[in-house]
mmCIF file of C-alpha atoms in Angstrom:
data_model
loop_
_atom_site.group_PDB
_atom_site.id
_atom_site.type_symbol
_atom_site.label_atom_id
_atom_site.label_comp_id
_atom_site.label_asym_id
_atom_site.label_seq_id
_atom_site.Cartn_x
_atom_site.Cartn_y
_atom_site.Cartn_z
ATOM 1 C CA MET A 1 -0.270 0.145 -0.092
ATOM 2 C CA GLU A 2 3.023 2.235 1.036
ATOM 3 C CA ARG A 3 4.579 1.676 -2.425
ATOM 4 C CA VAL A 4 1.177 2.352 -4.212
ATOM 5 C CA ARG A 5 1.226 5.694 -2.506
ATOM 6 C CA MET A 6 4.546 6.320 -3.480
ATOM 7 C CA ILE A 7 4.295 5.663 -7.010
ATOM 8 C CA LEU A 8 1.066 7.815 -6.988
ATOM 9 C CA VAL A 9 3.135 10.955 -5.576
ATOM 10 C CA VAL A 10 5.839 10.898 -7.989
ATOM 11 C CA LEU A 11 3.239 10.513 -10.917
ATOM 12 C CA ILE A 12 1.284 13.432 -9.649
ATOM 13 C CA ASN A 13 4.217 15.553 -9.046
ATOM 14 C CA PHE A 14 5.706 14.505 -12.476
ATOM 15 C CA PHE A 15 2.669 15.341 -14.053
ATOM 16 C CA ASN A 16 1.913 18.813 -12.234
ATOM 17 C CA VAL A 17 5.479 20.005 -13.140
ATOM 18 C CA PHE A 18 5.252 18.735 -16.682
ATOM 19 C CA LEU A 19 1.977 20.195 -17.216
ATOM 20 C CA SER A 20 2.573 23.917 -15.399
ATOM 21 C CA GLY A 21 4.595 25.194 -18.486
ATOM 22 C CA SER A 22 6.922 27.147 -15.778
ATOM 23 C CA LEU A 23 10.223 28.071 -16.902
ATOM 24 C CA ALA A 24 11.167 27.853 -13.282
ATOM 25 C CA GLN A 25 11.532 24.245 -12.811
ATOM 26 C CA ASN A 26 14.998 23.972 -11.401
ATOM 27 C CA SER A 27 13.837 23.357 -7.795
ATOM 28 C CA PRO A 28 14.846 19.939 -6.048
ATOM 29 C CA LYS A 29 11.096 18.994 -6.468
ATOM 30 C CA ASP A 30 11.391 19.181 -10.238
ATOM 31 C CA TYR A 31 14.584 17.538 -10.554
ATOM 32 C CA LEU A 32 13.522 14.832 -8.200
ATOM 33 C CA ALA A 33 10.164 14.453 -10.307
ATOM 34 C CA VAL A 34 11.785 13.383 -13.638
ATOM 35 C CA HIS A 35 14.419 11.426 -12.293
ATOM 36 C CA ASN A 36 12.016 9.518 -10.056
ATOM 37 C CA ALA A 37 9.652 8.885 -12.805
ATOM 38 C CA ALA A 38 12.238 7.309 -14.687
ATOM 39 C CA ARG A 39 13.478 5.299 -11.958
ATOM 40 C CA GLN A 40 10.217 4.067 -11.129
ATOM 41 C CA ASN A 41 9.786 3.307 -14.535
ATOM 42 C CA VAL A 42 12.298 0.557 -14.156
ATOM 43 C CA GLY A 43 11.491 -0.694 -10.838
ATOM 44 C CA VAL A 44 14.434 0.889 -8.685
ATOM 45 C CA ARG A 45 13.615 2.990 -5.540
ATOM 46 C CA LEU A 46 13.606 6.668 -5.496
ATOM 47 C CA LEU A 47 16.371 9.275 -4.914
ATOM 48 C CA ARG A 48 16.580 11.535 -2.175
ATOM 49 C CA TRP A 49 17.760 15.044 -2.636
ATOM 50 C CA ASP A 50 20.787 15.801 -0.987
ATOM 51 C CA PRO A 51 22.104 19.365 -0.427
ATOM 52 C CA HIS A 52 25.522 18.593 -0.400
ATOM 53 C CA LEU A 53 25.808 17.279 -3.980
ATOM 54 C CA GLU A 54 23.729 20.153 -4.996
ATOM 55 C CA GLU A 55 26.563 22.453 -3.654
ATOM 56 C CA GLU A 56 29.290 19.968 -5.383
ATOM 57 C CA ALA A 57 27.397 20.688 -8.706
ATOM 58 C CA HIS A 58 26.832 24.633 -8.193
ATOM 59 C CA HIS A 59 30.899 24.556 -7.486
ATOM 60 C CA PHE A 60 31.345 22.488 -10.569
ATOM 61 C CA LEU A 61 29.356 24.953 -12.832
ATOM 62 C CA ASN A 62 30.718 28.053 -11.543
ATOM 63 C CA LYS A 63 34.168 26.698 -12.635
ATOM 64 C CA HIS A 64 32.858 26.521 -16.012
ATOM 65 C CA LYS A 65 30.544 29.597 -16.220
ATOM 66 C CA VAL A 66 33.465 31.356 -18.446
ATOM 67 C CA ASP A 67 34.153 28.614 -20.845
ATOM 68 C CA CYS A 68 30.397 27.173 -21.132
ATOM 69 C CA MET A 69 31.915 23.716 -21.335
ATOM 70 C CA MET A 70 33.192 24.246 -24.623
ATOM 71 C CA GLY A 71 36.450 22.346 -25.000
ATOM 72 C CA VAL A 72 35.956 20.414 -22.322
ATOM 73 C CA PRO A 73 35.791 16.797 -23.349
ATOM 74 C CA LEU A 74 32.877 14.661 -21.731
ATOM 75 C CA ALA A 75 35.815 12.503 -20.431
ATOM 76 C CA TYR A 76 36.679 15.178 -17.916
ATOM 77 C CA VAL A 77 33.275 14.917 -16.504
ATOM 78 C CA SER A 78 33.691 12.174 -13.646
ATOM 79 C CA ILE A 79 31.642 8.967 -13.087
ATOM 80 C CA GLY A 80 28.424 9.971 -10.826
ATOM 81 C CA ARG A 81 27.707 13.190 -12.755
ATOM 82 C CA ASN A 82 25.374 14.250 -15.441
ATOM 83 C CA ILE A 83 25.873 17.287 -17.521
ATOM 84 C CA ALA A 84 23.812 19.280 -20.027
ATOM 85 C CA LEU A 85 24.375 22.215 -21.921
ATOM 86 C CA LYS A 86 22.059 24.205 -24.329
ATOM 87 C CA LEU A 87 24.212 27.095 -25.927
ATOM 88 C CA GLY A 88 22.535 30.431 -26.910
ATOM 89 C CA ALA A 89 20.854 33.055 -25.100
ATOM 90 C CA ASN A 90 17.899 30.987 -24.582
ATOM 91 C CA LYS A 91 17.190 31.120 -20.808
ATOM 92 C CA SER A 92 14.273 28.740 -20.728
ATOM 93 C CA PHE A 93 16.367 25.498 -20.495
ATOM 94 C CA SER A 94 15.552 24.149 -16.866
ATOM 95 C CA GLY A 95 16.881 21.562 -14.856
ATOM 96 C CA PHE A 96 13.474 19.610 -15.532
ATOM 97 C CA ASP A 97 14.407 19.938 -19.506
ATOM 98 C CA ALA A 98 18.157 18.608 -18.852
ATOM 99 C CA VAL A 99 16.937 15.505 -16.922
ATOM 100 C CA LYS A 100 14.380 14.667 -19.587
ATOM 101 C CA THR A 101 17.178 14.779 -21.981
ATOM 102 C CA TRP A 102 18.873 12.318 -20.138
ATOM 103 C CA VAL A 103 16.079 10.055 -19.514
ATOM 104 C CA ALA A 104 15.479 10.412 -23.372
ATOM 105 C CA GLN A 105 18.705 8.359 -23.859
ATOM 106 C CA LYS A 106 16.571 5.495 -22.612
ATOM 107 C CA ILE A 107 16.080 4.282 -26.359
ATOM 108 C CA TYR A 108 19.687 3.812 -27.006
ATOM 109 C CA TYR A 109 20.013 1.483 -23.924
ATOM 110 C CA ASN A 110 19.961 -2.400 -24.696
ATOM 111 C CA HIS A 111 19.408 -4.234 -21.160
ATOM 112 C CA LYS A 112 20.257 -7.474 -22.779
ATOM 113 C CA SER A 113 23.680 -6.301 -23.870
ATOM 114 C CA ASN A 114 24.315 -3.686 -21.289
ATOM 115 C CA SER A 115 25.183 -1.388 -23.932
ATOM 116 C CA CYS A 116 24.447 1.726 -25.666
ATOM 117 C CA VAL A 117 23.317 1.150 -29.369
ATOM 118 C CA GLY A 118 22.911 3.820 -31.776
ATOM 119 C CA GLY A 119 23.381 6.784 -29.538
ATOM 120 C CA GLU A 120 24.597 8.087 -25.894
ATOM 121 C CA CYS A 121 22.806 6.582 -23.062
ATOM 122 C CA GLY A 122 25.104 7.344 -19.819
ATOM 123 C CA GLY A 123 22.993 10.167 -18.733
ATOM 124 C CA TYR A 124 19.878 7.803 -18.511
ATOM 125 C CA THR A 125 22.023 4.941 -16.846
ATOM 126 C CA GLN A 126 22.940 7.014 -14.101
ATOM 127 C CA VAL A 127 19.731 8.339 -13.452
ATOM 128 C CA VAL A 128 18.338 5.061 -13.033
ATOM 129 C CA TRP A 129 21.539 3.446 -11.805
ATOM 130 C CA GLU A 130 19.682 0.944 -8.809
ATOM 131 C CA THR A 131 22.427 1.729 -6.285
ATOM 132 C CA THR A 132 22.405 5.201 -6.564
ATOM 133 C CA THR A 133 20.144 6.674 -3.748
ATOM 134 C CA HIS A 134 21.075 10.488 -3.577
ATOM 135 C CA VAL A 135 21.269 13.231 -5.994
ATOM 136 C CA GLY A 136 21.718 17.342 -6.020
ATOM 137 C CA CYS A 137 21.822 19.525 -9.088
ATOM 138 C CA ALA A 138 22.525 22.976 -10.364
ATOM 139 C CA ARG A 139 21.761 25.072 -13.024
ATOM 140 C CA VAL A 140 23.958 27.946 -14.188
ATOM 141 C CA LEU A 141 23.799 30.667 -17.332
ATOM 142 C CA CYS A 142 27.186 30.878 -18.966
ATOM 143 C CA ASN A 143 29.192 34.381 -18.941
ATOM 144 C CA ASN A 144 27.623 36.557 -21.668
ATOM 145 C CA ASN A 145 24.535 34.453 -22.259
ATOM 146 C CA ALA A 146 26.488 31.873 -24.231
ATOM 147 C CA GLY A 147 24.319 29.112 -22.918
ATOM 148 C CA THR A 148 22.841 27.229 -20.056
ATOM 149 C CA ILE A 149 24.462 24.376 -18.110
ATOM 150 C CA VAL A 150 22.887 21.684 -15.810
ATOM 151 C CA CYS A 151 24.673 19.436 -13.481
ATOM 152 C CA CYS A 152 23.246 16.730 -11.354
ATOM 153 C CA ALA A 153 25.822 14.553 -9.348
ATOM 154 C CA TYR A 154 24.841 11.316 -7.984
ATOM 155 C CA LEU A 155 25.940 9.212 -4.879
ATOM 156 C CA PRO A 156 26.883 6.615 -5.042
ATOM 157 C CA PRO A 157 28.077 7.136 -8.497
ATOM 158 C CA GLY A 158 26.601 4.694 -11.252
ATOM 159 C CA ASN A 159 28.012 3.872 -15.015
ATOM 160 C CA ILE A 160 30.222 1.423 -13.205
ATOM 161 C CA PRO A 161 31.835 -0.473 -16.413
ATOM 162 C CA ALA A 162 30.533 -3.877 -17.016
ATOM 163 C CA VAL A 163 27.840 -3.591 -14.479
ATOM 164 C CA ARG A 164 24.090 -3.400 -15.371
ATOM 165 C CA PRO A 165 22.418 -0.040 -13.974
ATOM 166 C CA TYR A 166 19.244 -2.257 -12.751
#
Protein backbone atom coordinates (compact mmCIF):
# COMPACT_ATOMS: atom_id res chain seq x y z
CA MET A 1 0.00 0.00 0.00
CA GLU A 2 2.84 2.41 0.88
CA ARG A 3 4.55 1.64 -2.44
CA VAL A 4 1.34 2.41 -4.37
CA ARG A 5 1.00 5.69 -2.48
CA MET A 6 4.64 6.57 -3.30
CA ILE A 7 4.07 5.78 -6.99
CA LEU A 8 1.02 8.01 -7.07
CA VAL A 9 2.89 10.88 -5.41
CA VAL A 10 5.74 10.60 -7.94
CA LEU A 11 3.33 10.51 -10.88
CA ILE A 12 1.24 13.41 -9.59
CA ASN A 13 4.37 15.50 -8.99
CA PHE A 14 5.73 14.61 -12.42
CA PHE A 15 2.52 15.62 -14.22
CA ASN A 16 2.03 18.76 -12.13
CA VAL A 17 5.49 19.93 -13.10
CA PHE A 18 5.12 18.76 -16.71
CA LEU A 19 1.75 20.43 -17.23
CA SER A 20 2.61 23.66 -15.44
CA GLY A 21 4.64 24.98 -18.36
CA SER A 22 6.63 27.03 -15.90
CA LEU A 23 10.14 28.13 -16.80
CA ALA A 24 11.05 27.97 -13.12
CA GLN A 25 11.54 24.22 -13.21
CA ASN A 26 14.79 24.20 -11.33
CA SER A 27 13.77 23.29 -7.78
CA PRO A 28 14.74 20.04 -6.05
CA LYS A 29 11.12 18.92 -6.47
CA ASP A 30 11.37 19.44 -10.24
CA TYR A 31 14.63 17.53 -10.60
CA LEU A 32 13.38 14.69 -8.41
CA ALA A 33 10.05 14.38 -10.25
CA VAL A 34 11.70 13.48 -13.56
CA HIS A 35 14.45 11.35 -12.02
CA ASN A 36 12.02 9.37 -9.90
CA ALA A 37 9.45 8.86 -12.67
CA ALA A 38 12.22 7.23 -14.77
CA ARG A 39 13.42 5.17 -11.81
CA GLN A 40 9.87 4.06 -11.00
CA ASN A 41 9.53 2.92 -14.61
CA VAL A 42 12.35 0.37 -14.15
CA GLY A 43 11.48 -0.59 -10.57
CA VAL A 44 14.35 0.95 -8.61
CA ARG A 45 14.02 2.94 -5.39
CA LEU A 46 13.40 6.65 -5.52
CA LEU A 47 16.20 9.18 -5.12
CA ARG A 48 16.41 11.67 -2.27
CA TRP A 49 17.74 15.21 -2.55
CA ASP A 50 21.15 15.91 -1.04
CA PRO A 51 22.10 19.57 -0.44
CA HIS A 52 25.81 18.66 -0.32
CA LEU A 53 25.58 17.16 -3.81
CA GLU A 54 23.73 20.30 -4.91
CA GLU A 55 26.66 22.37 -3.59
CA GLU A 56 29.13 20.12 -5.45
CA ALA A 57 27.14 20.61 -8.67
CA HIS A 58 27.14 24.41 -8.14
CA HIS A 59 30.89 24.34 -7.49
CA PHE A 60 31.53 22.39 -10.71
CA LEU A 61 29.28 24.69 -12.77
CA ASN A 62 30.78 27.88 -11.36
CA LYS A 63 34.18 26.71 -12.67
CA HIS A 64 32.65 26.48 -16.16
CA LYS A 65 30.51 29.62 -16.37
CA VAL A 66 33.29 31.33 -18.33
CA ASP A 67 34.04 28.54 -20.85
CA CYS A 68 30.45 27.18 -20.97
CA MET A 69 31.95 23.69 -21.18
CA MET A 70 33.42 24.57 -24.59
CA GLY A 71 36.49 22.47 -25.28
CA VAL A 72 35.94 20.42 -22.12
CA PRO A 73 35.82 16.76 -23.24
CA LEU A 74 33.02 14.68 -21.78
CA ALA A 75 35.67 12.31 -20.45
CA TYR A 76 36.59 15.17 -18.10
CA VAL A 77 33.26 14.67 -16.35
CA SER A 78 33.65 12.15 -13.56
CA ILE A 79 31.44 9.14 -12.95
CA GLY A 80 28.40 10.12 -10.90
CA ARG A 81 27.74 13.36 -12.70
CA ASN A 82 25.41 14.22 -15.57
CA ILE A 83 25.93 17.42 -17.56
CA ALA A 84 23.56 19.06 -20.03
CA LEU A 85 24.43 22.11 -22.11
CA LYS A 86 22.18 24.31 -24.21
CA LEU A 87 24.11 26.92 -26.19
CA GLY A 88 22.69 30.34 -26.98
CA ALA A 89 20.88 33.02 -25.03
CA ASN A 90 17.79 30.84 -24.53
CA LYS A 91 17.35 31.02 -20.75
CA SER A 92 14.34 28.71 -20.79
CA PHE A 93 16.46 25.51 -20.65
CA SER A 94 15.58 24.27 -17.18
CA GLY A 95 16.84 21.56 -14.90
CA PHE A 96 13.62 19.72 -15.66
CA ASP A 97 14.49 19.89 -19.40
CA ALA A 98 18.02 18.59 -18.76
CA VAL A 99 16.82 15.54 -16.83
CA LYS A 100 14.21 14.84 -19.55
CA THR A 101 17.11 14.89 -22.05
CA TRP A 102 19.01 12.25 -20.09
CA VAL A 103 15.87 10.12 -19.61
CA ALA A 104 15.19 10.32 -23.36
CA GLN A 105 18.46 8.43 -23.91
CA LYS A 106 16.60 5.32 -22.74
CA ILE A 107 15.87 4.46 -26.38
CA TYR A 108 19.59 3.81 -26.88
CA TYR A 109 20.07 1.56 -23.87
CA ASN A 110 19.94 -2.18 -24.60
CA HIS A 111 19.43 -3.97 -21.29
CA LYS A 112 20.15 -7.40 -22.76
CA SER A 113 23.64 -6.42 -23.95
CA ASN A 114 24.07 -3.75 -21.24
CA SER A 115 25.28 -1.28 -23.84
CA CYS A 116 24.32 1.85 -25.75
CA VAL A 117 23.13 1.06 -29.26
CA GLY A 118 22.78 3.84 -31.83
CA GLY A 119 23.44 6.75 -29.48
CA GLU A 120 24.56 7.97 -26.07
CA CYS A 121 22.82 6.45 -23.04
CA GLY A 122 25.17 7.16 -20.11
CA GLY A 123 23.00 10.01 -18.84
CA TYR A 124 20.01 7.68 -18.71
CA THR A 125 21.85 4.84 -17.00
CA GLN A 126 23.12 7.22 -14.30
CA VAL A 127 19.56 8.49 -13.69
CA VAL A 128 18.27 4.94 -13.14
CA TRP A 129 21.38 3.41 -11.49
CA GLU A 130 19.94 1.04 -8.90
CA THR A 131 22.44 1.61 -6.09
CA THR A 132 22.35 5.41 -6.39
CA THR A 133 20.28 6.85 -3.53
CA HIS A 134 20.90 10.61 -3.57
CA VAL A 135 21.11 13.42 -6.11
CA GLY A 136 21.81 17.13 -6.05
CA CYS A 137 21.59 19.40 -9.08
CA ALA A 138 22.36 22.95 -10.12
CA ARG A 139 21.91 25.20 -13.15
CA VAL A 140 23.91 28.24 -14.29
CA LEU A 141 23.82 30.68 -17.15
CA CYS A 142 27.18 31.00 -18.86
CA ASN A 143 28.89 34.37 -19.04
CA ASN A 144 27.72 36.64 -21.88
CA ASN A 145 24.57 34.51 -22.27
CA ALA A 146 26.60 31.92 -24.20
CA GLY A 147 24.39 29.12 -22.90
CA THR A 148 22.96 27.25 -19.93
CA ILE A 149 24.59 24.32 -18.13
CA VAL A 150 22.84 21.88 -15.81
CA CYS A 151 24.73 19.44 -13.61
CA CYS A 152 23.43 16.65 -11.37
CA ALA A 153 25.74 14.82 -8.98
CA TYR A 154 24.92 11.32 -7.75
CA LEU A 155 25.85 9.26 -4.71
CA PRO A 156 26.84 6.50 -4.82
CA PRO A 157 27.95 7.04 -8.41
CA GLY A 158 26.76 4.81 -11.23
CA ASN A 159 27.96 3.89 -14.70
CA ILE A 160 30.43 1.36 -13.39
CA PRO A 161 31.86 -0.53 -16.38
CA ALA A 162 30.43 -4.04 -16.97
CA VAL A 163 27.75 -3.55 -14.27
CA ARG A 164 24.07 -3.31 -15.20
CA PRO A 165 22.26 -0.18 -13.97
CA TYR A 166 19.25 -2.22 -12.73
